[in-house]
mmCIF file of C-alpha atoms and ligand atoms in Angstrom:
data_model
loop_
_atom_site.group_PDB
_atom_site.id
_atom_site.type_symbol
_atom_site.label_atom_id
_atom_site.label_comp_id
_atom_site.label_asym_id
_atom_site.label_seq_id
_atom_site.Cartn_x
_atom_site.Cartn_y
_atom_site.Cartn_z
ATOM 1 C CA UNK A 1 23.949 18.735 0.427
ATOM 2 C CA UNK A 2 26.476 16.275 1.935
ATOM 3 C CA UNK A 3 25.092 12.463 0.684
ATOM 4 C CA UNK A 4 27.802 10.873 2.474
ATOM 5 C CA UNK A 5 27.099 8.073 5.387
ATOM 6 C CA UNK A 6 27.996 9.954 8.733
ATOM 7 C CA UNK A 7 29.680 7.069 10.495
ATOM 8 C CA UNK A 8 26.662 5.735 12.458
ATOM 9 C CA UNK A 9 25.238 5.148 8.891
ATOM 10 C CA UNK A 10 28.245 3.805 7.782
ATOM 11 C CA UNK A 11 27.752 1.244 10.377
ATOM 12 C CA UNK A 12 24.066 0.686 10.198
ATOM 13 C CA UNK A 13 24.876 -0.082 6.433
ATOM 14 C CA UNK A 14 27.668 -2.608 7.253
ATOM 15 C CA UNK A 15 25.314 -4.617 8.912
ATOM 16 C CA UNK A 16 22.546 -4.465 7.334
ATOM 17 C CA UNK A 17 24.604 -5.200 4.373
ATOM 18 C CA UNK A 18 25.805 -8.433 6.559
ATOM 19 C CA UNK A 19 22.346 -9.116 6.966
ATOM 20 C CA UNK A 20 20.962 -8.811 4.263
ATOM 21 C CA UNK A 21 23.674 -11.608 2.742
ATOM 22 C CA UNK A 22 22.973 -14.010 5.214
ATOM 23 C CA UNK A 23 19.498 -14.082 5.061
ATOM 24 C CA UNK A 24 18.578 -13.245 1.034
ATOM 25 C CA UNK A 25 15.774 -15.612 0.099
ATOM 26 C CA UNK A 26 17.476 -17.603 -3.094
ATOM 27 C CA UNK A 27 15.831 -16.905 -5.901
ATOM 28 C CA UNK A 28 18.013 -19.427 -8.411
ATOM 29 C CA UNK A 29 15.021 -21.727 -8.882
ATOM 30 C CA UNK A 30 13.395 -19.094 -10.522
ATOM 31 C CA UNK A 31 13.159 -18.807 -14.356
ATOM 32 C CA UNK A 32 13.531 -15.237 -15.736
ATOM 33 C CA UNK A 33 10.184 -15.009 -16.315
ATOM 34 C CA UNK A 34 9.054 -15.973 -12.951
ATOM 35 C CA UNK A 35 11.818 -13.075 -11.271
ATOM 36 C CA UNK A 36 9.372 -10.492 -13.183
ATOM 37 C CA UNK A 37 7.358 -8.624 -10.484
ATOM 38 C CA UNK A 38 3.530 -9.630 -10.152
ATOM 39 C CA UNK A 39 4.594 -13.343 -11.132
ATOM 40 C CA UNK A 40 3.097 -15.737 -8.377
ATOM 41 C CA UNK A 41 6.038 -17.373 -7.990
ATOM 42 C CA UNK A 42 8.062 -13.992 -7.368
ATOM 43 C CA UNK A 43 5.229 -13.044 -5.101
ATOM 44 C CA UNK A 44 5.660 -15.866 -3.027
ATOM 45 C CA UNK A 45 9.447 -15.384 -2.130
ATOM 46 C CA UNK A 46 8.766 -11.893 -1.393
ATOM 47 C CA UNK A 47 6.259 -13.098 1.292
ATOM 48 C CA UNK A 48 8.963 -15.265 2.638
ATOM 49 C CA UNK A 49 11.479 -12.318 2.414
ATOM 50 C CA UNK A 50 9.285 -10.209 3.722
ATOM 51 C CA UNK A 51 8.300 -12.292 6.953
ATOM 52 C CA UNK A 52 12.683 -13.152 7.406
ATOM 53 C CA UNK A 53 12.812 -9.113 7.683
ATOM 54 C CA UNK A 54 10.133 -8.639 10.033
ATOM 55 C CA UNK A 55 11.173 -11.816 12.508
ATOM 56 C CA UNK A 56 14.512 -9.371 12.501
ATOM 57 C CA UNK A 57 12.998 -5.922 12.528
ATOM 58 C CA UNK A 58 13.563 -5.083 9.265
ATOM 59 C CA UNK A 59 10.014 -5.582 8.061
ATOM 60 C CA UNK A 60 8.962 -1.473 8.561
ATOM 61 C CA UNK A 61 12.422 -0.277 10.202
ATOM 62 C CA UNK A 62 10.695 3.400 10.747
ATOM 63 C CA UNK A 63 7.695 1.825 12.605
ATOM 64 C CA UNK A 64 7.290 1.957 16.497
ATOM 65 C CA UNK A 65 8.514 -1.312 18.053
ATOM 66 C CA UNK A 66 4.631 -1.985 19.449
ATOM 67 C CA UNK A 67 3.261 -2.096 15.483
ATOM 68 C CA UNK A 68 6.145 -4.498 14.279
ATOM 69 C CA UNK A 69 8.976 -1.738 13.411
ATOM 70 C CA UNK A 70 12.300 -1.305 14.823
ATOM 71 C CA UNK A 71 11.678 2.567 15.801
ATOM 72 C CA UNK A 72 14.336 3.509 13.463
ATOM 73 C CA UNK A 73 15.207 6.537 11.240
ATOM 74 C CA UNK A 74 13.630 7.247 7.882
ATOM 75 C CA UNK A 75 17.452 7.384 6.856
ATOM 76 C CA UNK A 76 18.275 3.731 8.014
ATOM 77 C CA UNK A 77 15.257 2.932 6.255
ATOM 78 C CA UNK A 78 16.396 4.159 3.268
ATOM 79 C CA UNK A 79 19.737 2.679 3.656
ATOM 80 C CA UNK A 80 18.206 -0.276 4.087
ATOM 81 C CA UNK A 81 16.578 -0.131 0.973
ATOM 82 C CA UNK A 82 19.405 0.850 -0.959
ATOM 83 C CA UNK A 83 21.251 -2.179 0.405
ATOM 84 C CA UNK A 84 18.039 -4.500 -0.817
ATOM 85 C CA UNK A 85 18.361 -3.313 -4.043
ATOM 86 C CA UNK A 86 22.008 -3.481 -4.088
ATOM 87 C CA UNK A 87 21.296 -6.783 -3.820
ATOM 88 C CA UNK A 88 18.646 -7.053 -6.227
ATOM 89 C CA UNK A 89 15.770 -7.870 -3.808
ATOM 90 C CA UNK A 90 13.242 -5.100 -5.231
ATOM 91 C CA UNK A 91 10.072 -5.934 -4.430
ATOM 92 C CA UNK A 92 7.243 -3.686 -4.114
ATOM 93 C CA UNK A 93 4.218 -5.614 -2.997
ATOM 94 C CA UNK A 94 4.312 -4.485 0.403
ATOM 95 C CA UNK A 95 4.845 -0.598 -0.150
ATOM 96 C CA UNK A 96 2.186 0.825 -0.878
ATOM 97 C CA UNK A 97 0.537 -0.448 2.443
ATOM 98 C CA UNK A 98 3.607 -0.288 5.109
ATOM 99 C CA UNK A 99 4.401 3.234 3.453
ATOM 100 C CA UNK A 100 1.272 5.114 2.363
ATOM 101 C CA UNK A 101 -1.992 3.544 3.611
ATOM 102 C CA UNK A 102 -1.418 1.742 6.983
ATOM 103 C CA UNK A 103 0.656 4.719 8.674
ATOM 104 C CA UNK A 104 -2.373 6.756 8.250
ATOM 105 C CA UNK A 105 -4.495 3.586 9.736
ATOM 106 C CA UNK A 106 -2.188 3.391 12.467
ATOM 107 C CA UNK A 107 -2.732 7.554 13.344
ATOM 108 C CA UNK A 108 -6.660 7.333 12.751
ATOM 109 C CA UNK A 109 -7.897 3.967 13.743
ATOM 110 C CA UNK A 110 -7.854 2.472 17.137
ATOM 111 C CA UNK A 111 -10.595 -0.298 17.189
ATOM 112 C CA UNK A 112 -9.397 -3.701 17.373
ATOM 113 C CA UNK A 113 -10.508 -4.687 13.766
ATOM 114 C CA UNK A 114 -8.721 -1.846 12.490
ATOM 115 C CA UNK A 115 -5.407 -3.190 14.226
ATOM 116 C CA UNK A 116 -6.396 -6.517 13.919
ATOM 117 C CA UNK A 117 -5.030 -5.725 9.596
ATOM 118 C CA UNK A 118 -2.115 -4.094 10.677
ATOM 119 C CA UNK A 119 0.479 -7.334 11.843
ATOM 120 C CA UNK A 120 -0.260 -9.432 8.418
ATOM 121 C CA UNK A 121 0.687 -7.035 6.650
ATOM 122 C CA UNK A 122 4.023 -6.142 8.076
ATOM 123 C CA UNK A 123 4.730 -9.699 7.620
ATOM 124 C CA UNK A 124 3.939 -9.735 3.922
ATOM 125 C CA UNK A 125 1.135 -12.364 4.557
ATOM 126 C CA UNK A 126 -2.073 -9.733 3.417
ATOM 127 C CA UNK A 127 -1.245 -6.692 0.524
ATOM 128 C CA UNK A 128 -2.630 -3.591 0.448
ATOM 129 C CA UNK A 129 -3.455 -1.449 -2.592
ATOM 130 C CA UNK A 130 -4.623 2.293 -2.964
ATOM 131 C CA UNK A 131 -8.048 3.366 -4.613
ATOM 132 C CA UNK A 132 -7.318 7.242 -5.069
ATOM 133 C CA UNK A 133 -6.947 8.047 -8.612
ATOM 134 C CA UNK A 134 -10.030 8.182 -11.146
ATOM 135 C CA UNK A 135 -10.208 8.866 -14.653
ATOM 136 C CA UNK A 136 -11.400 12.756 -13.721
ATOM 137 C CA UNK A 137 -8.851 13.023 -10.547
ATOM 138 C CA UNK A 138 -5.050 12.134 -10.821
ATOM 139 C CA UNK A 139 -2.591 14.510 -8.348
ATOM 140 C CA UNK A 140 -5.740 16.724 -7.571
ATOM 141 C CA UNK A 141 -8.065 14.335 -5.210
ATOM 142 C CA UNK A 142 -10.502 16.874 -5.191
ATOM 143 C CA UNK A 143 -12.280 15.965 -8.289
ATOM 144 C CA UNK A 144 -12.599 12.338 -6.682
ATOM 145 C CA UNK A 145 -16.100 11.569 -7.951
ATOM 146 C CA UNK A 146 -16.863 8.048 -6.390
ATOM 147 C CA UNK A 147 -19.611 8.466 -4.191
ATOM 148 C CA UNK A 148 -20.879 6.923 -0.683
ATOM 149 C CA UNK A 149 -24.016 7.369 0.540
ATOM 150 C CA UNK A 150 -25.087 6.315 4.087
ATOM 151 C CA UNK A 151 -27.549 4.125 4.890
ATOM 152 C CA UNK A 152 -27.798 3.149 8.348
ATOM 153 C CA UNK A 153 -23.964 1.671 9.670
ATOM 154 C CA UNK A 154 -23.390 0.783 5.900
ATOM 155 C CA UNK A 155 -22.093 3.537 3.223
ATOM 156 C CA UNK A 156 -23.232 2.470 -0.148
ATOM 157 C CA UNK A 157 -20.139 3.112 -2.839
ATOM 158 C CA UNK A 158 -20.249 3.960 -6.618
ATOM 159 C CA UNK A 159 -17.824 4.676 -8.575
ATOM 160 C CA UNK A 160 -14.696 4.100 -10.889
ATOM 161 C CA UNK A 161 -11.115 3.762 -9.551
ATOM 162 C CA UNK A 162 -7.788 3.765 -11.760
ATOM 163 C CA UNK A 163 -4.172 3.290 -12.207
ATOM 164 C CA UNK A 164 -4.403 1.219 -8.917
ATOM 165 C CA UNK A 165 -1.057 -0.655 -8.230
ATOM 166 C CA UNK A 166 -1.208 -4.081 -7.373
ATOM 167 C CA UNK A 167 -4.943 -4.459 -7.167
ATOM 168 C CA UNK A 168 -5.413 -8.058 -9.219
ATOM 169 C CA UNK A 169 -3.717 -9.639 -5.956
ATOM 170 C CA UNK A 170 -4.290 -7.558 -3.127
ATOM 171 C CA UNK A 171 -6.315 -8.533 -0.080
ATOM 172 C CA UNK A 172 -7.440 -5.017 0.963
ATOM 173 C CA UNK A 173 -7.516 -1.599 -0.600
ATOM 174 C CA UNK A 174 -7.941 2.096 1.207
ATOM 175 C CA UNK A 175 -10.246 4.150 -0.437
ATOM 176 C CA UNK A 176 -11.396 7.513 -1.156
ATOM 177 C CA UNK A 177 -14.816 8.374 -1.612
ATOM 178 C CA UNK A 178 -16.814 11.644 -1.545
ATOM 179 C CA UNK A 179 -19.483 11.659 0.957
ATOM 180 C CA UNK A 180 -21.132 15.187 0.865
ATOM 181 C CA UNK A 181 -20.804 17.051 -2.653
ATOM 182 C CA UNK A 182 -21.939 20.090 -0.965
ATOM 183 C CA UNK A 183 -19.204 21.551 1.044
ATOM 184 C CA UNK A 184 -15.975 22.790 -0.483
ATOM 185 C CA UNK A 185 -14.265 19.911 -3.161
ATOM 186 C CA UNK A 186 -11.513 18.749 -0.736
ATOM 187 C CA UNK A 187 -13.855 18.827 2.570
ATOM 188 C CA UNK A 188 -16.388 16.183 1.404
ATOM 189 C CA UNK A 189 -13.603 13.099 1.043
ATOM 190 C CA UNK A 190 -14.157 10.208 3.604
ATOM 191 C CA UNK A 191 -11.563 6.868 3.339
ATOM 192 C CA UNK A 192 -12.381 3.521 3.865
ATOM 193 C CA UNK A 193 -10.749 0.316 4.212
ATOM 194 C CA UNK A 194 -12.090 -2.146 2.170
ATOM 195 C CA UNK A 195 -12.143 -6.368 1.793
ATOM 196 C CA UNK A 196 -10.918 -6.177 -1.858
ATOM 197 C CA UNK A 197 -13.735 -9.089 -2.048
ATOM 198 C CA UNK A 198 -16.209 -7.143 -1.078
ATOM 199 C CA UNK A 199 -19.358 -7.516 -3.643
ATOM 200 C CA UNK A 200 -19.344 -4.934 -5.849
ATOM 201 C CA UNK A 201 -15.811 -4.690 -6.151
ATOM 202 C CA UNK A 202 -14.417 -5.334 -9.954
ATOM 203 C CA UNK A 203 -11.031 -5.483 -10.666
ATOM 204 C CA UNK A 204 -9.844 -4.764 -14.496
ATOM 205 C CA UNK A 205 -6.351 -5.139 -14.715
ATOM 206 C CA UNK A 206 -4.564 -2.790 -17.629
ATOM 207 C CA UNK A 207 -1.873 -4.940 -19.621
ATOM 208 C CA UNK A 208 0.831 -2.651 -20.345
ATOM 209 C CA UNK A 209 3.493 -2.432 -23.291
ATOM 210 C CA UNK A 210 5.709 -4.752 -21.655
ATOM 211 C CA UNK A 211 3.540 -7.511 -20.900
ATOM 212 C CA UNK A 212 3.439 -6.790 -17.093
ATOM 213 C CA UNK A 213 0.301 -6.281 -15.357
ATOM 214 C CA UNK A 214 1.086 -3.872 -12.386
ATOM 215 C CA UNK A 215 -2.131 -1.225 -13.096
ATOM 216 C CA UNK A 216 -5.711 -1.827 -13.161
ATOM 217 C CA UNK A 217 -9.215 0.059 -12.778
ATOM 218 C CA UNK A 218 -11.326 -0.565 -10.371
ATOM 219 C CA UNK A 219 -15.072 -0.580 -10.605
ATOM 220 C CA UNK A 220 -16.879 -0.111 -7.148
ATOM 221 C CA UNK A 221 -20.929 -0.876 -7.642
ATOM 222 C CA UNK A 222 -23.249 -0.608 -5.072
ATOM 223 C CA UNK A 223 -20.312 -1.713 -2.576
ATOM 224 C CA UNK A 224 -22.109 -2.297 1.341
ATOM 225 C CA UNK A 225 -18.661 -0.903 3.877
ATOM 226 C CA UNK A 226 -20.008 -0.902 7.525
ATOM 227 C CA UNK A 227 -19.330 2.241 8.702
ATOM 228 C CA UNK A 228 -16.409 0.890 11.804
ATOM 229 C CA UNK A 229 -14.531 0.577 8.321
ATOM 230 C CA UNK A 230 -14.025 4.176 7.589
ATOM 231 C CA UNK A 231 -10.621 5.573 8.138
ATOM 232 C CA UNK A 232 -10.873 9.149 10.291
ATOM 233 C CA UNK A 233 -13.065 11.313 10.394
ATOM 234 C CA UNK A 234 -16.065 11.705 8.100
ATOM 235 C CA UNK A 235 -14.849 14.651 5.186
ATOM 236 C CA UNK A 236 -11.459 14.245 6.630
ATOM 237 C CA UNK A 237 -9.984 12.519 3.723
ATOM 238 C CA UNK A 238 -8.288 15.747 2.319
ATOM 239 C CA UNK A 239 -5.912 15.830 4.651
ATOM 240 C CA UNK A 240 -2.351 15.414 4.499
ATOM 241 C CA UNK A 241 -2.313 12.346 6.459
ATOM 242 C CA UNK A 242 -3.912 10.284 3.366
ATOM 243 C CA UNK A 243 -2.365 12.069 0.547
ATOM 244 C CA UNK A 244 0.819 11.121 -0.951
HETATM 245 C C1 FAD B 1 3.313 3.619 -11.911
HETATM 246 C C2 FAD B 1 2.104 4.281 -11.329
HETATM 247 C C3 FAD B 1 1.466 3.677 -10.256
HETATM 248 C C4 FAD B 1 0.327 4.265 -9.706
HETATM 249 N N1 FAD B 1 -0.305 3.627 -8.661
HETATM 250 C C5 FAD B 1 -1.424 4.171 -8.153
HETATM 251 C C6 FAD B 1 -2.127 3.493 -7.101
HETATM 252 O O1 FAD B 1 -1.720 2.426 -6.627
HETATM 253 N N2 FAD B 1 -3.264 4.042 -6.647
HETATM 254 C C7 FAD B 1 -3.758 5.225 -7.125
HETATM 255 O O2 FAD B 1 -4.787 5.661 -6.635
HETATM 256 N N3 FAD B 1 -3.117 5.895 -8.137
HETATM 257 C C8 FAD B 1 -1.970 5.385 -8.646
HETATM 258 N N4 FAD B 1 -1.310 6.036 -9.668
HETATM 259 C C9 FAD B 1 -1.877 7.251 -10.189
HETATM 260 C C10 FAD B 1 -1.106 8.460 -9.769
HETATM 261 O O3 FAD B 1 -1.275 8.726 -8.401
HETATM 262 C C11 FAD B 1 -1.613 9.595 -10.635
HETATM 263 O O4 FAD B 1 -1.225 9.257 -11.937
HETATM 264 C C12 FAD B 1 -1.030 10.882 -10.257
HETATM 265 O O5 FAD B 1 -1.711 11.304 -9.102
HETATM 266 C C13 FAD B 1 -1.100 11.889 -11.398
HETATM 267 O O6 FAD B 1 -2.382 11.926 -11.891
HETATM 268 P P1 FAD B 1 -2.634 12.103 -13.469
HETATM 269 O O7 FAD B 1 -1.763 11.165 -14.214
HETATM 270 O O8 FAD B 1 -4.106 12.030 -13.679
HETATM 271 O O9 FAD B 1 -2.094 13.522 -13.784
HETATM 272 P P2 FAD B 1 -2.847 14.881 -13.511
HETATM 273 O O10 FAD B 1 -3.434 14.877 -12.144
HETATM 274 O O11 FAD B 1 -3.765 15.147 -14.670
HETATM 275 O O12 FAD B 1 -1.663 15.904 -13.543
HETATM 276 C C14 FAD B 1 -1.064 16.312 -14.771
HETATM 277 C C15 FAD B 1 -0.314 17.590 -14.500
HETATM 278 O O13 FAD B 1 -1.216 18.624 -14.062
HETATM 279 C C16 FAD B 1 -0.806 19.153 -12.804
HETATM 280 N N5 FAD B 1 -2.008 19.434 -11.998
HETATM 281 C C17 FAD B 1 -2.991 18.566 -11.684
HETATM 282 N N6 FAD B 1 -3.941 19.160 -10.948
HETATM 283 C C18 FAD B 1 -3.554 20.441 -10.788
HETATM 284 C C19 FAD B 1 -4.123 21.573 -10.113
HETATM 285 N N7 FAD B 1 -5.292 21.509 -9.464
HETATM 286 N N8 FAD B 1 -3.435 22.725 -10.139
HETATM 287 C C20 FAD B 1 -2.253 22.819 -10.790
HETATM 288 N N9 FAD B 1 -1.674 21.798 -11.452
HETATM 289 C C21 FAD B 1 -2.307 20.622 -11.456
HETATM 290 C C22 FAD B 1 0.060 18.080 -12.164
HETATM 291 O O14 FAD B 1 1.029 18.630 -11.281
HETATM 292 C C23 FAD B 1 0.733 17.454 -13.391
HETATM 293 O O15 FAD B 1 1.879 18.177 -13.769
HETATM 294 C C24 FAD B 1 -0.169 5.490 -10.227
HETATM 295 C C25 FAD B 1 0.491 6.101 -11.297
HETATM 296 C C26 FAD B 1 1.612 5.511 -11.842
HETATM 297 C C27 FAD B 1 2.305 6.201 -12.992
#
């Protein structure tokens, strides 16, 4: 496999790289301490760098043009990454919602509250997290045991998320519940997008060995989601589309 720019990457690169100097937010201010990801203050200029890419149409390069996105290549997008980290702007607040969860928003969703979430986030102003993982389901989502029940336009949600990536800070979460235990494991899954301030919803963040606090659990207790919040189809949840 050749890993070598063909020369329209070469160029894309250039200028991104030429971009990307001109416009890095400065982060000299900042203590070593506050440069650690999850600090506030690192937080906050990676909403401002965030919101400089996307006034240039860098802020989801892959994206159509209508959502935000320059309708480029997965490729530029990765060499647009590497160039970021080349120059030491890695910062992943913003990932897991512009890369996993609001693509498959974007394909499912078409009411105006639905779309309403999606231009915030490309500017870094709302974060996303994921609620997949439990303690009983990791890579294999069908042993997700969280449970909504429907009552009326509301589904009522129990259960006990983990390992979830940004949660202490974000503003919504996409979520995976089962809502019929009685068809085959990967059938009954139904996702949700959820106000992470939602009553009911508990965030426990995990400290880990080096002091950072990335993970958490979450704990989801009697949690009221109007129904015009669920992501697809009901049991549809198992599909590609929502899985990493
Ligand atoms: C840094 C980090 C960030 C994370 N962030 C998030 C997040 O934001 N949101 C979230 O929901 N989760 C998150 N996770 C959780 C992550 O998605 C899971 O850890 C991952 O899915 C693996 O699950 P597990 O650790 O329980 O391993 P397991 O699922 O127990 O897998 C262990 C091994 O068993 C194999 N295996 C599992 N099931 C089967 C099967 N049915 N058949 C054959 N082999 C199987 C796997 O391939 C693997 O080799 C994060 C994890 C990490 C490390």
């Amino acid at each position: 496999m050749n890993f070598e720019d063909s020369p329209e990457e070469a160029a894309y690169r250039a200028q991104v790289r030429g971009w990307i100097a001109a416009n890095a937010p400065d982060m000299s201010h900042l203590s070593p301490e506050e440069r650690r990801n999850w600090h506030d203050r690192h937080k906050e200029v990676a909403g401002i760098w965030q919101a400089t890419k996307a006034d240039a149409g860098y802020g989801c390069i892959s994206w159509p043009v209508a959502w935000g996105g320059a309708g480029g290549t997965s490729i530029q997008e990765a060499i647009f990454n590497q160039e970021e980290a080349r120059a030491g702007l890695q910062f992943t607040y913003f990932m897991t919602g512009l890369h996993m969860l609001l693509p498959a928003l974007l394909e499912h969703n078409k009411d105006p509250l639905s779309l309403s979430l999606i231009p915030p986030a490309v500017r870094g102003d709302k974060i996303w997290c994921q609620l997949f993982s439990e303690p009983s389901s990791g890579s294999d989502s069908a042993g997700i045991r969280s449970a909504a029940v429907k009552e009326g336009e509301e589904w009522i949600v129990n259960g006990q998320k983990v390992w979830n990536s940004g949660a202490q800070i974000a503003d919504y979460g996409m979520l995976i519940a089962r809502t019929d235990p009685d068809v085959p494991k990967h059938k009954g899954l139904t996702a949700f997008w959820i106000d992470m301030k939602t009553p009911g919803v508990e965030v426990r963040p995990i400290k880990m060995m080096s002091g950072d606090n990335e993970l958490n659990e979450v704990f989801l207790t009697d949690v009221r989601i109007p129904d015009s919040q669920r992501v697809g189809e009901v049991g549809g949840a198992g599909k590609s589309s929502f899985l990493p």
